[in-house]
CSV table of C-alpha atoms in Angstrom, one decimal:
chain,number,residue,atom,x,y,z
A,20,MET,CA,-82.7,-35.0,31.3
A,21,THR,CA,-85.7,-34.6,28.9
A,22,GLU,CA,-85.9,-35.7,25.3
A,23,GLY,CA,-85.7,-32.1,24.2
A,24,ASP,CA,-82.5,-31.6,26.1
A,25,ASN,CA,-80.9,-34.6,24.4
A,26,ARG,CA,-82.0,-33.3,21.0
A,27,MET,CA,-80.4,-29.9,21.7
A,28,LYS,CA,-77.1,-31.6,22.8
A,29,ARG,CA,-76.9,-33.6,19.5
A,30,PHE,CA,-77.5,-30.5,17.4
A,31,SER,CA,-74.8,-28.6,19.3
A,32,VAL,CA,-72.2,-31.3,18.5
A,33,VAL,CA,-72.8,-31.4,14.8
A,34,PRO,CA,-71.6,-27.9,14.0
A,35,LEU,CA,-68.5,-28.5,16.0
A,36,LEU,CA,-67.7,-31.6,14.1
A,37,LEU,CA,-68.3,-29.9,10.8
A,38,PHE,CA,-66.0,-27.0,11.8
A,39,VAL,CA,-63.2,-29.4,12.8
A,40,LEU,CA,-63.5,-31.4,9.6
A,41,GLY,CA,-63.7,-28.3,7.5
A,42,SER,CA,-60.6,-26.8,9.1
A,43,GLN,CA,-58.6,-30.0,8.4
A,44,SER,CA,-59.8,-30.0,4.8
A,45,PHE,CA,-58.7,-26.3,4.3
A,46,GLN,CA,-55.3,-26.9,5.9
A,47,SER,CA,-54.5,-29.9,3.7
A,48,SER,CA,-55.6,-28.0,0.6
A,49,THR,CA,-53.2,-25.1,1.3
A,50,VAL,CA,-50.1,-27.3,1.7
A,51,PRO,CA,-48.0,-26.6,-1.5
A,52,ALA,CA,-47.2,-29.6,-3.6
A,53,PHE,CA,-43.6,-30.7,-3.6
A,54,VAL,CA,-41.8,-29.7,-6.8
A,55,GLN,CA,-38.4,-31.1,-7.3
A,56,ALA,CA,-36.0,-28.4,-8.5
A,57,ALA,CA,-34.2,-29.3,-11.7
A,58,ALA,CA,-30.5,-30.0,-11.2
A,59,PRO,CA,-28.3,-27.3,-12.7
A,60,ALA,CA,-26.7,-28.5,-16.0
A,61,SER,CA,-23.0,-29.2,-15.6
A,62,ALA,CA,-20.6,-27.1,-17.6
A,63,PRO,CA,-19.6,-28.7,-21.0
A,64,LYS,CA,-16.2,-30.4,-21.0
A,65,PRO,CA,-13.6,-28.3,-22.9
A,66,VAL,CA,-12.7,-29.6,-26.4
A,67,GLU,CA,-9.3,-31.4,-26.3
A,68,ILE,CA,-7.0,-32.2,-29.2
A,69,ALA,CA,-4.3,-34.7,-28.6
A,70,ILE,CA,-1.0,-34.1,-30.3
A,71,LYS,CA,0.6,-37.2,-31.7
A,72,ASP,CA,4.3,-38.3,-32.1
A,73,GLY,CA,5.8,-35.6,-29.9
A,74,PRO,CA,8.8,-36.3,-27.6
A,75,ILE,CA,6.7,-34.8,-24.8
A,76,PRO,CA,2.9,-35.6,-24.7
A,77,MET,CA,0.9,-32.5,-25.6
A,78,ARG,CA,-2.6,-31.4,-26.1
A,79,VAL,CA,-4.5,-28.3,-27.3
A,80,LEU,CA,-7.3,-27.5,-24.9
A,81,VAL,CA,-10.1,-25.0,-25.9
A,82,GLN,CA,-10.4,-23.2,-22.6
A,83,SER,CA,-9.7,-19.8,-21.1
A,84,PRO,CA,-6.7,-19.5,-18.7
A,85,ALA,CA,-9.1,-17.9,-16.3
A,86,ASP,CA,-11.0,-21.3,-16.0
A,87,THR,CA,-8.2,-23.9,-15.8
A,88,GLU,CA,-7.7,-26.2,-12.8
A,89,ALA,CA,-4.0,-26.4,-13.1
A,90,ASP,CA,-1.0,-26.6,-10.8
A,91,LEU,CA,0.6,-23.9,-12.9
A,92,GLN,CA,-1.1,-21.7,-15.5
A,93,ILE,CA,1.3,-19.7,-17.6
A,94,ILE,CA,0.1,-16.5,-19.3
A,95,CYS,CA,2.0,-13.8,-21.3
A,96,LEU,CA,1.8,-10.0,-21.0
A,97,PHE,CA,3.2,-7.2,-23.2
A,98,ARG,CA,5.1,-4.3,-21.7
A,99,SER,CA,3.2,-2.5,-19.0
A,100,ASP,CA,2.1,0.8,-20.5
A,101,ASN,CA,-1.2,2.4,-21.2
A,102,SER,CA,-1.2,1.4,-24.9
A,103,ASN,CA,-1.2,-2.3,-24.1
A,104,THR,CA,-4.7,-2.9,-22.9
A,105,LEU,CA,-6.2,-6.3,-21.8
A,106,HIS,CA,-8.8,-8.2,-23.8
A,107,GLY,CA,-10.7,-11.4,-23.7
A,108,SER,CA,-9.3,-14.0,-21.3
A,109,LEU,CA,-6.9,-11.5,-19.8
A,110,ILE,CA,-9.8,-9.4,-18.7
A,111,GLU,CA,-11.5,-12.5,-17.2
A,112,THR,CA,-8.3,-13.4,-15.4
A,113,ASN,CA,-7.9,-9.8,-14.1
A,114,GLU,CA,-11.5,-9.9,-12.8
A,115,LYS,CA,-11.0,-13.2,-11.0
A,116,LEU,CA,-7.8,-11.7,-9.5
A,117,LYS,CA,-9.9,-8.7,-8.4
A,118,GLY,CA,-8.0,-6.2,-10.5
A,119,LEU,CA,-4.5,-7.4,-9.5
A,120,LEU,CA,-3.2,-7.3,-13.1
A,121,ASP,CA,-4.2,-3.7,-13.4
A,122,ARG,CA,-2.4,-2.9,-10.1
A,123,ILE,CA,0.8,-4.9,-10.8
A,124,ARG,CA,1.3,-3.9,-14.5
A,125,LYS,CA,3.4,-0.8,-13.9
A,126,PRO,CA,7.0,-0.2,-15.0
A,127,SER,CA,7.9,0.2,-11.3
A,128,LEU,CA,6.4,-3.2,-10.5
A,129,PHE,CA,5.9,-5.8,-13.3
A,130,GLY,CA,7.3,-4.1,-16.4
A,131,GLY,CA,6.4,-6.9,-18.8
A,132,GLU,CA,9.8,-6.8,-20.5
A,133,LEU,CA,10.8,-9.8,-22.6
A,134,GLY,CA,11.6,-12.7,-20.4
A,135,GLU,CA,10.5,-11.0,-17.1
A,136,THR,CA,8.6,-13.4,-14.9
A,137,LEU,CA,6.3,-13.1,-11.9
A,138,LEU,CA,4.7,-15.9,-9.9
A,139,LEU,CA,1.3,-15.5,-8.3
A,140,GLN,CA,-0.5,-17.7,-5.8
A,141,PRO,CA,-4.1,-16.6,-6.4
A,142,THR,CA,-7.0,-16.9,-4.1
A,143,GLY,CA,-10.7,-16.5,-4.8
A,144,SER,CA,-12.4,-17.6,-8.0
A,145,LEU,CA,-9.3,-18.3,-10.1
A,146,THR,CA,-9.0,-22.1,-10.0
A,147,ALA,CA,-5.3,-22.4,-11.0
A,148,LYS,CA,-3.1,-23.0,-8.0
A,149,ARG,CA,-0.3,-20.8,-9.3
A,150,VAL,CA,-0.1,-18.3,-12.2
A,151,LEU,CA,3.2,-17.5,-13.9
A,152,MET,CA,3.3,-14.2,-15.8
A,153,VAL,CA,5.9,-14.0,-18.6
A,154,GLY,CA,6.8,-10.6,-20.2
A,155,LEU,CA,6.7,-10.3,-24.0
A,156,GLY,CA,8.2,-6.8,-24.3
A,157,ASP,CA,7.1,-4.2,-26.8
A,158,SER,CA,3.9,-5.0,-28.6
A,159,GLN,CA,4.6,-2.8,-31.6
A,160,THR,CA,7.7,-4.7,-32.6
A,161,PHE,CA,6.5,-8.1,-31.6
A,162,THR,CA,7.3,-11.1,-33.9
A,163,PRO,CA,6.5,-14.8,-33.3
A,164,GLU,CA,10.2,-15.6,-33.1
A,165,ARG,CA,10.2,-13.9,-29.7
A,166,MET,CA,8.0,-16.8,-28.4
A,167,GLU,CA,10.9,-19.3,-28.7
A,168,LEU,CA,12.5,-17.7,-25.7
A,169,VAL,CA,9.1,-17.7,-23.9
A,170,GLY,CA,8.7,-21.4,-24.6
A,171,ALA,CA,12.1,-22.2,-23.0
A,172,ILE,CA,11.2,-20.0,-20.0
A,173,ALA,CA,7.9,-21.9,-19.6
A,174,TYR,CA,9.7,-25.2,-19.5
A,175,ARG,CA,12.4,-24.2,-17.2
A,176,GLU,CA,10.2,-22.3,-14.7
A,177,ALA,CA,7.7,-25.2,-14.6
A,178,SER,CA,10.6,-27.6,-14.0
A,179,ARG,CA,12.1,-25.4,-11.3
A,180,LEU,CA,8.7,-25.2,-9.5
A,181,GLY,CA,8.3,-29.0,-9.7
A,182,VAL,CA,5.2,-28.9,-11.9
A,183,ALA,CA,4.7,-32.0,-14.0
A,184,HIS,CA,1.7,-30.8,-16.0
A,185,PRO,CA,1.9,-27.1,-16.8
A,186,PHE,CA,-0.7,-25.2,-18.8
A,187,PHE,CA,0.4,-22.5,-21.2
A,188,ALA,CA,-1.6,-19.7,-22.8
A,189,PRO,CA,0.3,-17.3,-25.1
A,190,THR,CA,-2.5,-14.6,-24.7
A,191,ILE,CA,-1.0,-12.6,-27.6
A,192,LEU,CA,-4.4,-12.0,-29.2
A,193,ASP,CA,-5.8,-11.0,-25.8
A,194,GLY,CA,-2.9,-8.7,-25.4
A,195,GLY,CA,-4.0,-6.8,-28.5
A,196,VAL,CA,-1.6,-8.2,-31.2
A,197,THR,CA,-3.6,-9.9,-34.0
A,198,LYS,CA,-1.5,-9.8,-37.1
A,199,PHE,CA,0.1,-13.3,-36.7
A,200,THR,CA,-1.6,-16.7,-36.7
A,201,THR,CA,-1.7,-18.7,-33.6
A,202,GLY,CA,0.1,-21.5,-35.5
A,203,GLN,CA,3.1,-19.1,-36.1
A,204,VAL,CA,3.2,-18.5,-32.3
A,205,SER,CA,2.7,-22.1,-31.2
A,206,GLU,CA,5.4,-23.4,-33.5
A,207,GLN,CA,7.9,-21.0,-31.8
A,208,VAL,CA,6.7,-21.7,-28.3
A,209,ILE,CA,7.1,-25.4,-28.7
A,210,GLY,CA,10.5,-25.1,-30.4
A,211,GLY,CA,11.7,-23.2,-27.3
A,212,PHE,CA,10.0,-25.8,-25.0
A,213,PHE,CA,11.9,-28.6,-26.8
A,214,ARG,CA,15.2,-26.7,-26.6
A,215,ALA,CA,14.9,-26.3,-22.8
A,216,ALA,CA,13.9,-30.0,-22.5
A,217,ASN,CA,16.9,-31.1,-24.5
A,218,THR,CA,19.2,-29.0,-22.4
A,219,GLU,CA,17.8,-30.6,-19.2
A,220,LYS,CA,18.2,-34.1,-20.6
A,221,LEU,CA,21.8,-33.5,-21.5
A,222,LEU,CA,22.6,-32.1,-18.1
A,223,ASN,CA,20.8,-35.0,-16.5
A,224,SER,CA,22.8,-37.5,-18.5
A,225,GLU,CA,26.0,-36.0,-17.2
A,226,GLY,CA,24.8,-35.9,-13.7
A,227,LYS,CA,24.5,-32.1,-13.5
A,228,ALA,CA,20.6,-32.0,-13.2
A,229,PRO,CA,17.9,-34.1,-11.7
A,230,GLN,CA,15.6,-36.4,-13.7
A,231,PRO,CA,13.2,-34.3,-15.8
A,232,ILE,CA,10.0,-33.5,-14.0
A,233,ILE,CA,7.7,-32.4,-16.8
A,234,LYS,CA,5.4,-35.1,-18.1
A,235,ASP,CA,3.2,-33.2,-20.6
A,236,LEU,CA,2.1,-29.8,-21.7
A,237,THR,CA,-1.4,-28.4,-22.1
A,238,TYR,CA,-1.5,-25.6,-24.7
A,239,LEU,CA,-4.7,-23.4,-24.5
A,240,ALA,CA,-6.4,-21.9,-27.6
A,241,GLY,CA,-9.7,-20.3,-28.4
A,242,PRO,CA,-12.3,-22.3,-30.3
A,243,GLN,CA,-11.6,-20.6,-33.7
A,244,TYR,CA,-7.8,-20.9,-33.2
A,245,ALA,CA,-7.4,-24.5,-32.1
A,246,SER,CA,-6.7,-25.9,-35.5
A,247,SER,CA,-4.0,-23.4,-36.4
A,248,THR,CA,-2.5,-23.9,-33.0
A,249,GLN,CA,-2.4,-27.6,-33.5
A,250,GLU,CA,-0.7,-27.2,-36.9
A,251,GLY,CA,2.0,-25.0,-35.4
A,252,ILE,CA,2.8,-27.5,-32.7
A,253,GLU,CA,3.0,-30.3,-35.2
A,254,LYS,CA,5.4,-28.3,-37.3
A,255,ALA,CA,7.6,-27.9,-34.3
A,256,ILE,CA,7.5,-31.6,-33.6
A,257,ALA,CA,8.4,-32.3,-37.2
A,258,THR,CA,11.4,-29.9,-37.0
A,259,GLU,CA,12.5,-31.6,-33.7
A,260,ALA,CA,12.3,-35.0,-35.3
A,261,ARG,CA,14.7,-34.0,-38.1
A,262,LYS,CA,17.4,-33.0,-35.7
């Protein structure tokens, strides 16, 4: 091989090496840099107000009944007619139940009469294991005193179902009745709750009922109504203490 042939061979190798090196450089420059995705912020914990000195431990929880993780979530509904529309948390609950409240709220199905109950075992995005609907009757003639019976029903149904930690939402405002304070309502609810508890204790002491199951009660309220709700519960506790 002549010196000229060797020179030509060396020159032919150089472009090939440059091409390979250039290709590697281009490929490395096009690899996107790794960017760590920010972790989604966790939902804020609901505000909780502990109620002191009650015969049964209680708390006010600022949370919608559509969002609770409860063994039993109790909600209340006025009579099932077109004039009683849903608002707020009841709309949220209905949406998570995929419109079930709209379909069931009919006089021929769930009439919503005072004291009427219906137990649901929801699936889907509603996180409560069971939902108990309690009828409130006519919205036009509603008074807070009606909730005393509802409170007693809430206790007895939770006890019958074996639920130690029930959640209760009056949902009166979300049912369209706004002329009473949440404290007026909660005072009556808790009065009825205590009445049912006292009845159960008496029956148990005489061997006519099992040991009470209910350990505490969580009472739901909106952010602007938590203080009034707390005051009503404390009034009911004070009344109970004087008996």
